[in-house]
Short mmCIF file of C-alpha atoms and ligand atoms in Angstrom, two decimals:
data_model
loop_
_atom_site.label_atom_id
_atom_site.label_comp_id
_atom_site.label_asym_id
_atom_site.label_seq_id
_atom_site.Cartn_x
_atom_site.Cartn_y
_atom_site.Cartn_z
CA MET A 1 0.18 42.05 -6.14
CA ILE A 2 1.95 42.66 -2.76
CA GLU A 3 0.39 44.39 0.11
CA ARG A 4 2.03 47.64 1.06
CA GLN A 5 1.86 46.43 4.89
CA GLU A 6 3.55 43.24 4.26
CA LEU A 7 6.76 44.99 3.53
CA LYS A 8 6.74 48.28 5.14
CA PRO A 9 9.61 48.45 7.54
CA ALA A 10 10.21 52.29 7.54
CA PHE A 11 13.73 53.32 6.35
CA ASP A 12 15.80 54.97 9.00
CA LEU A 13 17.36 57.97 7.30
CA SER A 14 20.04 58.37 9.65
CA ARG A 15 21.61 55.27 7.97
CA LEU A 16 22.54 57.47 5.08
CA THR A 17 24.82 59.55 7.11
CA THR A 18 27.20 56.66 7.96
CA GLY A 19 29.15 57.12 4.68
CA LYS A 20 28.71 53.41 3.87
CA GLN A 21 26.98 51.90 0.74
CA LEU A 22 23.68 50.58 1.15
CA VAL A 23 20.38 49.80 -0.51
CA TRP A 24 16.72 50.89 -0.05
CA ILE A 25 14.22 48.74 -1.20
CA ASN A 26 10.91 50.51 -2.10
CA PRO A 27 8.04 48.84 0.29
CA GLU A 28 5.73 49.98 -2.29
CA ALA A 29 7.25 48.20 -5.15
CA GLY A 30 4.76 46.23 -7.02
CA ARG A 31 1.61 47.16 -5.26
CA THR A 32 -1.30 48.54 -7.05
CA GLU A 33 -1.50 52.05 -7.96
CA THR A 34 -3.92 54.29 -5.86
CA GLU A 35 -6.66 56.13 -7.58
CA GLU A 36 -4.55 59.35 -7.48
CA GLU A 37 -1.75 57.47 -9.08
CA GLN A 38 -3.76 56.06 -11.74
CA ALA A 39 -5.15 59.70 -12.21
CA GLN A 40 -1.37 60.92 -12.54
CA ALA A 41 -0.75 57.94 -14.70
CA VAL A 42 -3.56 58.86 -17.13
CA LYS A 43 -2.27 62.45 -17.17
CA LEU A 44 1.18 60.93 -18.45
CA THR A 45 0.52 57.72 -20.32
CA MET A 46 2.22 55.63 -23.13
CA VAL A 47 0.05 57.80 -25.87
CA ASP A 48 2.17 60.65 -24.61
CA VAL A 49 5.44 58.54 -24.98
CA ASP A 50 4.26 57.37 -28.28
CA ASP A 51 3.32 61.31 -29.26
CA ALA A 52 7.06 62.10 -28.13
CA GLU A 53 8.49 59.40 -30.28
CA ALA A 54 6.70 60.49 -33.50
CA ARG A 55 7.80 64.07 -32.68
CA LEU A 56 11.51 62.83 -32.77
CA GLN A 57 10.56 61.01 -36.07
CA ARG A 58 9.31 64.20 -37.47
CA PHE A 59 12.62 66.04 -36.49
CA ALA A 60 14.97 63.37 -37.74
CA PRO A 61 15.67 65.05 -41.38
CA PHE A 62 16.58 68.08 -39.46
CA ILE A 63 18.58 66.29 -36.84
CA LYS A 64 20.28 64.30 -39.84
CA ARG A 65 21.08 67.69 -41.73
CA CYS A 66 22.68 69.50 -38.57
CA PHE A 67 24.46 66.52 -37.14
CA PRO A 68 26.14 64.19 -39.91
CA GLU A 69 27.03 61.80 -37.19
CA THR A 70 23.37 60.74 -37.13
CA ASP A 71 23.36 60.01 -40.76
CA ALA A 72 23.71 56.21 -40.41
CA ALA A 73 20.55 56.11 -38.24
CA ASP A 74 18.70 58.22 -40.44
CA GLY A 75 18.46 61.21 -37.75
CA MET A 76 17.49 59.08 -34.83
CA ILE A 77 19.58 59.58 -31.71
CA GLU A 78 19.97 55.91 -30.31
CA SER A 79 22.55 53.97 -28.49
CA ALA A 80 23.52 50.31 -28.74
CA LEU A 81 22.82 47.55 -26.27
CA VAL A 82 25.85 45.18 -25.89
CA PRO A 83 26.63 42.20 -23.74
CA VAL A 84 29.55 42.58 -21.23
CA PRO A 85 30.27 39.31 -20.39
CA LYS A 86 33.98 40.06 -19.45
CA MET A 87 32.68 42.95 -17.08
CA GLN A 88 30.28 40.21 -15.47
CA GLY A 89 33.30 37.92 -14.94
CA ARG A 90 35.33 40.75 -13.51
CA ILE A 91 32.87 41.79 -11.11
CA ASN A 92 32.03 38.20 -10.12
CA GLU A 93 35.68 37.47 -9.36
CA LYS A 94 36.61 40.95 -7.74
CA TYR A 95 33.42 41.64 -5.71
CA GLY A 96 31.94 38.35 -5.39
CA ALA A 97 28.96 39.42 -7.14
CA LYS A 98 27.61 36.09 -7.94
CA LEU A 99 25.68 37.74 -10.84
CA SER A 100 23.91 34.95 -12.88
CA GLY A 101 21.96 35.33 -16.04
CA ARG A 102 23.61 38.07 -18.62
CA LEU A 103 24.89 41.52 -17.79
CA TYR A 104 24.46 44.12 -20.68
CA LEU A 105 25.48 47.69 -21.08
CA LYS A 106 23.12 50.34 -22.66
CA LEU A 107 25.52 52.89 -24.21
CA ASP A 108 23.75 56.02 -23.84
CA SER A 109 27.18 57.13 -22.92
CA HIS A 110 27.88 57.03 -26.88
CA LEU A 111 24.54 58.72 -27.72
CA PRO A 112 25.31 61.15 -30.67
CA ILE A 113 25.41 64.96 -30.27
CA ALA A 114 25.78 64.90 -26.47
CA GLY A 115 27.32 61.96 -25.39
CA SER A 116 25.12 61.34 -22.67
CA ILE A 117 21.44 60.36 -21.53
CA LYS A 118 20.65 63.76 -21.55
CA ALA A 119 20.59 63.47 -25.56
CA ARG A 120 17.19 61.94 -25.02
CA GLY A 121 15.21 64.48 -22.55
CA GLY A 122 17.31 67.64 -23.13
CA ILE A 123 17.31 67.48 -26.95
CA TYR A 124 13.68 66.26 -27.04
CA GLU A 125 12.45 69.48 -24.95
CA VAL A 126 14.42 71.85 -27.18
CA LEU A 127 12.64 70.19 -30.37
CA LYS A 128 9.25 70.16 -28.64
CA HIS A 129 9.54 73.89 -27.87
CA THR A 130 10.90 74.37 -31.56
CA GLU A 131 7.99 72.55 -33.19
CA ASP A 132 5.31 74.68 -30.87
CA LEU A 133 7.16 77.99 -32.04
CA ALA A 134 7.63 76.85 -35.66
CA LEU A 135 3.77 75.71 -35.98
CA GLU A 136 2.51 78.72 -34.23
CA HIS A 137 4.41 81.10 -36.46
CA GLY A 138 3.76 79.18 -39.58
CA LEU A 139 7.42 78.38 -40.34
CA ILE A 140 6.20 74.55 -40.85
CA THR A 141 3.06 72.21 -40.95
CA LEU A 142 2.89 68.90 -39.56
CA LYS A 143 3.33 67.45 -42.89
CA ASP A 144 6.47 69.32 -43.88
CA SER A 145 9.97 68.00 -43.91
CA TYR A 146 11.43 69.50 -40.80
CA GLU A 147 14.57 69.82 -42.76
CA VAL A 148 13.65 73.31 -43.78
CA LEU A 149 14.00 74.53 -40.00
CA ALA A 150 17.90 74.54 -40.71
CA ASP A 151 17.56 77.21 -43.50
CA ASP A 152 18.94 80.60 -42.90
CA GLN A 153 15.75 82.69 -42.48
CA ASN A 154 14.28 80.21 -40.06
CA ARG A 155 17.62 79.98 -37.93
CA LYS A 156 17.29 83.90 -38.01
CA PHE A 157 13.64 83.52 -36.73
CA PHE A 158 14.81 81.38 -33.73
CA SER A 159 17.84 83.79 -32.92
CA ARG A 160 15.29 86.01 -31.47
CA TYR A 161 14.42 83.61 -28.75
CA THR A 162 16.55 82.29 -26.05
CA ILE A 163 16.59 78.89 -24.24
CA GLN A 164 17.90 78.71 -20.67
CA VAL A 165 18.73 75.90 -18.34
CA GLY A 166 20.33 74.99 -14.97
CA SER A 167 22.85 72.13 -15.16
CA THR A 168 25.55 70.09 -13.49
CA GLY A 169 27.00 69.92 -16.75
CA ASN A 170 25.51 67.18 -19.22
CA LEU A 171 22.21 68.69 -19.66
CA GLY A 172 23.53 72.26 -20.26
CA LEU A 173 25.61 70.14 -23.16
CA SER A 174 22.76 68.63 -24.73
CA ILE A 175 20.41 71.80 -24.52
CA GLY A 176 23.07 74.03 -25.54
CA ILE A 177 24.60 72.03 -28.41
CA MET A 178 20.89 71.41 -29.93
CA SER A 179 19.77 75.00 -29.08
CA ALA A 180 22.85 76.64 -30.88
CA ALA A 181 21.76 74.17 -33.71
CA VAL A 182 18.59 75.54 -33.98
CA GLY A 183 19.71 78.87 -33.89
CA TYR A 184 18.64 79.98 -30.30
CA GLN A 185 20.49 82.19 -27.94
CA VAL A 186 21.65 79.78 -25.02
CA ILE A 187 22.37 80.49 -21.37
CA VAL A 188 23.39 77.52 -19.08
CA HIS A 189 23.51 78.13 -15.36
CA MET A 190 26.08 75.94 -14.13
CA SER A 191 26.41 74.61 -10.72
CA ALA A 192 29.66 74.54 -8.65
CA ASP A 193 29.87 70.78 -9.46
CA ALA A 194 30.15 71.43 -13.37
CA ARG A 195 33.53 70.47 -14.86
CA GLU A 196 35.61 72.84 -16.63
CA TRP A 197 35.60 71.25 -19.96
CA LYS A 198 31.92 70.89 -20.25
CA LYS A 199 31.86 74.77 -19.92
CA GLU A 200 34.51 75.37 -22.28
CA LEU A 201 32.95 72.97 -24.86
CA LEU A 202 29.70 74.72 -24.36
CA ARG A 203 31.37 78.27 -24.84
CA SER A 204 32.83 76.80 -28.29
CA HIS A 205 29.31 76.39 -29.45
CA GLY A 206 28.60 79.88 -28.75
CA VAL A 207 26.45 79.33 -25.54
CA THR A 208 26.85 81.85 -22.41
CA VAL A 209 27.64 80.07 -19.42
CA ILE A 210 27.22 81.47 -16.10
CA GLU A 211 28.82 79.88 -13.10
CA TYR A 212 27.45 79.68 -9.89
CA GLU A 213 29.15 79.02 -6.32
CA SER A 214 25.95 77.23 -5.19
CA ASP A 215 24.78 73.61 -6.02
CA TYR A 216 22.37 72.43 -8.68
CA SER A 217 19.08 73.55 -6.96
CA GLY A 218 20.68 77.00 -6.69
CA ALA A 219 21.71 77.19 -10.40
CA VAL A 220 18.34 76.20 -11.45
CA LYS A 221 16.39 78.60 -9.31
CA SER A 222 18.33 81.56 -10.56
CA GLY A 223 18.09 80.41 -14.06
CA ARG A 224 14.35 80.07 -13.69
CA LYS A 225 14.09 83.57 -12.31
CA LEU A 226 16.20 85.27 -15.00
CA SER A 227 14.32 83.40 -17.77
CA GLU A 228 10.97 84.46 -16.20
CA GLN A 229 11.89 88.02 -16.70
CA ASP A 230 12.28 87.57 -20.58
CA PRO A 231 9.24 87.02 -22.58
CA TYR A 232 11.32 85.57 -25.43
CA SER A 233 13.12 83.21 -22.97
CA TYR A 234 12.08 79.57 -22.53
CA PHE A 235 13.30 77.70 -19.30
CA VAL A 236 14.03 73.79 -19.34
CA ASP A 237 13.02 72.88 -15.79
CA ASP A 238 14.82 69.68 -15.05
CA GLU A 239 13.12 69.70 -11.70
CA ASN A 240 9.68 69.89 -13.01
CA SER A 241 9.57 69.17 -16.72
CA GLU A 242 7.28 66.63 -18.25
CA ASN A 243 8.80 67.10 -21.70
CA LEU A 244 12.02 66.05 -20.66
CA PHE A 245 10.52 63.10 -18.78
CA LEU A 246 8.83 61.92 -21.94
CA GLY A 247 11.99 62.49 -23.92
CA TYR A 248 13.53 59.72 -21.74
CA ALA A 249 10.68 57.54 -21.54
CA VAL A 250 11.01 57.15 -25.39
CA ALA A 251 14.00 54.90 -24.68
CA ALA A 252 11.90 52.09 -23.14
CA LYS A 253 10.06 51.55 -26.61
CA ARG A 254 13.13 51.61 -28.66
CA LEU A 255 14.77 49.21 -26.05
CA LYS A 256 11.83 46.81 -26.48
CA THR A 257 12.77 46.56 -30.01
CA GLN A 258 16.47 46.27 -29.37
CA LEU A 259 15.83 43.49 -27.29
CA ALA A 260 13.62 41.57 -29.65
CA ALA A 261 16.22 42.11 -32.42
CA GLN A 262 18.62 40.40 -30.08
CA GLU A 263 16.18 37.61 -29.24
CA ILE A 264 16.44 38.57 -25.76
CA ILE A 265 12.91 37.58 -23.90
CA VAL A 266 11.51 39.36 -21.06
CA ASP A 267 8.53 37.86 -19.66
CA GLY A 268 7.25 36.24 -16.18
CA GLU A 269 9.97 33.70 -16.59
CA HIS A 270 12.65 35.81 -17.96
CA PRO A 271 13.05 38.98 -15.54
CA LEU A 272 14.66 42.21 -16.76
CA PHE A 273 16.69 44.21 -14.34
CA VAL A 274 17.57 47.73 -15.07
CA TYR A 275 20.07 49.79 -13.00
CA ILE A 276 20.36 53.52 -13.79
CA PRO A 277 22.30 56.20 -12.24
CA CYS A 278 20.23 59.07 -10.65
CA GLY A 279 20.57 62.69 -10.21
CA VAL A 280 17.48 64.85 -9.84
CA GLY A 281 15.56 61.80 -11.37
CA GLY A 282 14.15 62.90 -14.66
CA ALA A 283 16.29 60.80 -16.69
CA PRO A 284 16.10 57.48 -14.78
CA GLY A 285 12.68 58.30 -13.74
CA GLY A 286 11.59 58.73 -17.46
CA VAL A 287 13.21 55.53 -18.55
CA ALA A 288 11.80 53.58 -15.71
CA PHE A 289 8.31 54.89 -16.25
CA GLY A 290 8.43 53.80 -19.84
CA LEU A 291 9.97 50.28 -19.01
CA LYS A 292 7.23 49.62 -16.57
CA ARG A 293 4.60 50.51 -19.30
CA VAL A 294 6.29 48.11 -21.62
CA PHE A 295 7.34 45.40 -19.53
CA GLY A 296 5.07 45.73 -16.40
CA ASP A 297 6.02 43.21 -13.63
CA SER A 298 8.83 41.57 -15.66
CA VAL A 299 11.11 44.57 -15.32
CA HIS A 300 12.50 45.53 -12.15
CA CYS A 301 14.06 49.15 -11.93
CA PHE A 302 16.85 50.39 -9.76
CA PHE A 303 18.66 53.66 -9.27
CA VAL A 304 21.81 54.19 -8.03
CA GLU A 305 23.02 57.39 -6.17
CA PRO A 306 26.25 58.56 -4.61
CA VAL A 307 26.72 57.95 -0.82
CA GLU A 308 26.89 61.74 -0.32
CA ALA A 309 24.02 62.69 -2.55
CA PRO A 310 21.11 60.25 -2.36
CA CYS A 311 18.42 62.72 -2.93
CA MET A 312 16.09 60.66 -4.47
CA LEU A 313 16.51 57.88 -1.73
CA ALA A 314 15.96 60.49 0.90
CA GLY A 315 12.83 61.87 -0.73
CA MET A 316 11.20 58.55 -1.49
CA ALA A 317 12.08 56.74 1.88
CA SER A 318 10.69 59.53 3.68
CA GLY A 319 7.98 60.58 1.55
CA LEU A 320 9.01 64.08 1.83
CA HIS A 321 10.13 64.12 -1.94
CA ASN A 322 11.33 67.65 -2.93
CA ASP A 323 10.66 68.91 0.69
CA ILE A 324 13.85 67.14 1.85
CA SER A 325 17.50 67.98 0.69
CA VAL A 326 20.45 65.80 1.64
CA ARG A 327 21.68 68.68 3.74
CA ASP A 328 18.89 68.24 5.93
CA ILE A 329 20.25 64.96 6.99
CA GLY A 330 23.82 66.20 7.39
CA LEU A 331 25.13 65.04 4.01
CA SER A 332 27.49 67.34 1.87
CA GLY A 333 26.07 66.62 -1.52
CA ILE A 334 29.40 66.73 -2.92
CA THR A 335 30.64 63.77 -4.96
CA HIS A 336 33.01 63.09 -8.04
CA ALA A 337 29.89 61.78 -9.74
CA ASP A 338 29.17 65.54 -11.22
CA GLY A 339 26.23 64.26 -13.21
CA LEU A 340 24.63 62.85 -10.04
CA ALA A 341 25.46 65.86 -7.63
CA VAL A 342 21.95 66.85 -6.76
CA GLY A 343 20.74 67.48 -3.00
CA ARG A 344 17.01 67.65 -3.52
CA PRO A 345 15.10 65.42 -6.14
CA SER A 346 12.25 66.08 -8.36
CA GLY A 347 9.04 65.84 -6.40
CA PHE A 348 7.32 65.06 -9.51
CA VAL A 349 9.53 62.19 -10.34
CA GLY A 350 9.60 60.63 -6.98
CA LYS A 351 5.81 60.61 -6.64
CA MET A 352 5.46 58.91 -10.09
CA MET A 353 8.14 56.23 -8.89
CA GLU A 354 6.38 55.35 -5.81
CA PRO A 355 4.51 52.21 -7.06
CA LEU A 356 7.02 51.55 -9.90
CA LEU A 357 10.75 51.61 -8.50
CA GLY A 358 12.27 48.50 -7.17
CA GLY A 359 14.91 50.39 -4.94
CA ILE A 360 17.80 52.65 -4.63
CA PHE A 361 21.57 51.65 -4.29
CA THR A 362 24.21 53.99 -2.94
CA VAL A 363 27.68 53.92 -4.22
CA SER A 364 30.92 55.36 -2.89
CA ASP A 365 33.14 57.67 -5.11
CA ALA A 366 36.11 55.20 -4.54
CA ASN A 367 33.87 52.37 -6.10
CA LEU A 368 33.04 54.50 -9.14
CA TYR A 369 36.74 54.79 -10.35
CA GLU A 370 37.05 51.03 -9.67
CA TYR A 371 34.23 50.22 -11.77
CA LEU A 372 35.32 52.71 -14.40
CA ARG A 373 38.90 50.90 -14.50
CA ASP A 374 37.28 47.52 -14.58
CA LEU A 375 35.13 48.27 -17.50
CA LEU A 376 37.92 49.89 -19.56
CA ASP A 377 40.21 46.86 -18.69
CA THR A 378 37.65 44.16 -19.45
CA GLU A 379 35.58 45.56 -22.20
CA GLU A 380 37.38 48.67 -23.55
CA VAL A 381 34.47 51.21 -22.82
CA PHE A 382 34.98 54.31 -21.28
CA LEU A 383 32.55 55.87 -19.08
CA GLU A 384 32.45 58.88 -17.13
CA PRO A 385 32.37 58.27 -13.21
CA SER A 386 28.59 59.29 -12.75
CA ALA A 387 27.67 56.52 -15.30
CA CYS A 388 29.83 53.83 -13.58
CA ALA A 389 27.34 54.01 -10.59
CA ALA A 390 25.29 51.92 -12.65
CA PHE A 391 27.49 48.85 -11.67
CA ALA A 392 26.63 49.15 -8.17
CA GLY A 393 23.32 47.44 -8.70
CA PRO A 394 24.88 44.26 -10.55
CA VAL A 395 27.78 44.07 -7.92
CA MET A 396 25.68 44.35 -4.95
CA LEU A 397 22.28 42.61 -5.90
CA ASN A 398 23.20 39.20 -4.20
CA ARG A 399 25.08 40.67 -1.36
CA TYR A 400 22.54 42.80 0.47
CA LYS A 401 19.99 40.98 2.55
CA GLU A 402 17.31 43.55 1.57
CA THR A 403 17.90 42.70 -2.29
CA LYS A 404 17.91 39.12 -1.55
CA GLU A 405 14.53 39.43 0.26
CA TYR A 406 13.24 41.48 -2.63
CA LEU A 407 14.08 38.59 -4.99
CA ARG A 408 12.17 36.24 -2.52
CA LEU A 409 9.20 38.25 -2.25
CA HIS A 410 9.00 38.71 -6.04
CA CYS A 411 9.50 35.05 -6.65
CA LEU A 412 12.61 35.69 -8.69
CA GLU A 413 15.11 33.35 -6.89
CA ASP A 414 14.77 30.50 -9.28
CA LYS A 415 14.48 32.72 -12.37
CA MET A 416 17.80 34.50 -12.02
CA ALA A 417 19.86 32.20 -13.94
CA ARG A 418 17.44 33.33 -17.29
CA ALA A 419 17.80 37.01 -15.93
CA VAL A 420 19.05 39.87 -18.14
CA HIS A 421 20.73 42.89 -16.52
CA ILE A 422 21.26 46.11 -18.04
CA ALA A 423 23.58 48.72 -16.51
CA TRP A 424 22.66 51.95 -17.86
CA ALA A 425 25.53 53.66 -18.96
CA THR A 426 24.57 57.38 -18.90
CA GLY A 427 27.47 59.32 -20.24
CA GLY A 428 31.15 59.44 -21.16
CA ASN A 429 31.79 59.85 -24.74
CA LEU A 430 32.60 63.65 -24.64
CA VAL A 431 35.04 63.42 -22.12
CA PRO A 432 38.43 64.92 -23.34
CA GLU A 433 41.36 62.39 -23.37
CA PRO A 434 43.52 64.46 -20.50
CA VAL A 435 40.42 64.10 -18.25
CA ARG A 436 40.01 60.17 -19.27
CA GLN A 437 43.79 59.61 -17.97
CA GLU A 438 43.06 61.71 -14.79
CA TYR A 439 39.98 59.32 -14.19
CA ARG A 440 41.95 56.38 -14.65
CA ASN A 441 44.53 57.34 -12.44
CA THR A 442 42.20 58.37 -9.49
CA PHE A 443 42.21 56.11 -6.53
CA LEU A 444 40.34 57.26 -3.34
C1 PLP B 501 21.98 63.70 -15.69
C2 PLP B 501 22.88 62.25 -15.45
C3 PLP B 501 22.38 61.34 -14.80
C4 PLP B 501 20.98 61.42 -14.06
O1 PLP B 501 20.01 62.13 -14.67
P1 PLP B 501 19.09 62.91 -13.88
O2 PLP B 501 17.95 63.32 -14.65
O3 PLP B 501 19.56 64.12 -13.19
O4 PLP B 501 18.58 62.07 -12.61
C5 PLP B 501 23.07 60.24 -14.71
N1 PLP B 501 24.19 60.07 -15.29
C6 PLP B 501 24.76 61.18 -16.11
C7 PLP B 501 25.92 60.96 -16.74
C8 PLP B 501 24.12 62.27 -16.24
O5 PLP B 501 24.75 63.27 -16.88
#
């Protein structure tokens, strides 16, 4: 265990305003959890993650019935873990990344139904709420096959209820599509950053889309208020929801099985590095929480945020969490990474990450498009710009003095040849072809 004081050079927030990419190493990474944190950790434990996993299992027959694309996986919403050696070669040549070990891609970009990591948390929360209502009103018992929830009379029951959510796009897609499948009325409050095609796709599912001039926090605030006025309405609160968080955390248990199936060892001698794009923090936070519970000190989790919207970095480095917005330090919060265009982080997630997170990289919008083309060229995988942020980790790990120091302090230097790096590809599969073309041809 590393003592906090040993590592604690305070981070100068004004560095964020230079517009340059950088890394923040969490000075508390690897320290022992405080009593308060342990109490928090007791509130949200692996038992809750197991419970979430079991709930998704109960819903599998329903999911399979509503979404035939999940047939092959028997109603389980999961993505592949694939090696990307050509991309690794590319980043080593093009950016001098010197990345040893093996680079993998976790293809949440290709998750069924929503085509993004939001198919984990967003869909889970809608299903959790659905189960609560269905049990309360005697539509099902825990022992029934939940397939019956797709029957007409049950859909009619759910149509009395409304689900609302604030979103930069992808959360709205996952909640909107799943809620519409259950039969709910759905209202998605979209921030100014949301892409037009995402709004259109939602409307085609019968979802009401309300557009805002404001940023993400503004859309959430308004949605939360409108939902509170309607007793039949349920608000999915991305900034505070433990359900969303648990839905994301299930990914860690599934990843463990996947790694074992591919005979990839993770232990003290074989470190695992995971790089996840971060917006408000729920998705990367949930995944990282699960991974730390599953792999402990053998896993090193890093988030990546846009240079103009490093909200989790600002919140964690200052200790102010959701009491700071990137605007407070003179940043615009505006970025091409629409999924990451968040100015104020989730306070609940930031606090939870204090003893767990390795650090946070920032990435320029220009590089997102470079990585997008690099991956298409080398591996023929398309990701949306937000998801490409993940590559800033593997590209820069061996280049910053701070990350080199992290590797030294955690006694990782001589283990790197055996390391596995996972870039968490958080979205892209639903992006329409013309928009893909536009991305491919964007040079900043
Ligand atoms: C939402 C999203 C993220 C980040 O998730 P948060 O919970 O907002 O931190 C990353 N990538 C993509 C593509 C997303 O849609």
